[in-house]
Structures are given as C-alpha cells and as structure tokens.
C-alpha angles and dihedrals in degrees: 000000000000112000112239095228094060119096111243123215089229089058119046106347095056089063090062096226124189091219132029119195110194119191108205143170108035097095091043089054094047093046092042093233114189107268095223092050092047091049089053092050093046091052091051090048093048091050090051092049094046090050088062090068090235121130109254130212123182119211113206125219126294118257106237131135092263092058101030092057095054115099095227097052099097090046091052093050089048091048093053091049092047093050090048091052092043093053098035096240129131127261124201107212101219091155092059093045093051092044088053090052090052104037103030105025091034094223112166114244089245089066092065107020133070120246090271088068092228111070126061120252131228093274095053094040089052093049093045089051090054093048093046092047090050091049092049092048092048092047090052092055106030134044113267097259092049095049090048092051094046092054097043112123097017107128109144142002 
C-alpha cells in the first residue's frame, strides 16, 4: 500500500515543475505516527522529489493548539529541519512564524487560524505566501546564508 504522505509521480512530479513546496508533518503529529517510520517515508519522498530536478522546499507543521499540545511536535519540527539540512534543501519554518505570532506578538489563534482551529485562514495564508515568495526571491539572488539572514525576523507586514 502506498503511504499517503509520499509524493506520487502521477501527482506533482509528472507536471515537471521547477519548484515543489511540500507541507509535511502536521498529519503525522495529529495521528501520532512513529517518528522513525515518518523519517523513513520523508527521506523516500525527498529522494523522489529531488530526482525530478525541481527545487524542493519543505514547509513544517502549523503552530496551533492541536499540534503544539502533542508530545511529538518538537521532534517532528526538528526532524524536518534535520532532513532539510541533510539533503541540502530548503525548509520554510511555518511553525516558528506562527509560534512567534502567538507567543511574541500575542495574536489570538483566531487571528491566524480558520474556525476549525487547525488550518490557517486567508490572512495567514496571504502572509505566509508573501514571506515564502520573499524567501524564494532572496534565495534566487543571494547565497543561502545571506538570504536567510536578510529575512530573519520578518514575520508579518
């Protein structure tokens, strides 16, 4: 049986994209998937995506009460970051941005989540799109470490 979290060549790869943005980890956190098994599946998925010759960016889980309260959340965020470093691909740190909104800017979750308390809303999707677009544009012009430094601290307009 094909695992749902793996990219399938009939889905994204068959379209021959230049860039693949893969959101990972939230469902694994909510379903309490074994970390070692999820790491294995993520590695397989990353290899498949990288074989497509597209640039790949991972997006880590959203920071909402349903994920933040799970015991494996920090480990999942760390795993995604580690795999990105290990494979030399980018990771967009959505979890850290949303945690910053909550813990530092003291925004109520209702400001950036939909009524289900899990998914982002139009405001947060719009802002994440701007931040991700800026990060992609910076990465296309500047070396990785420079782009990362230039965008550090930007969380909302």
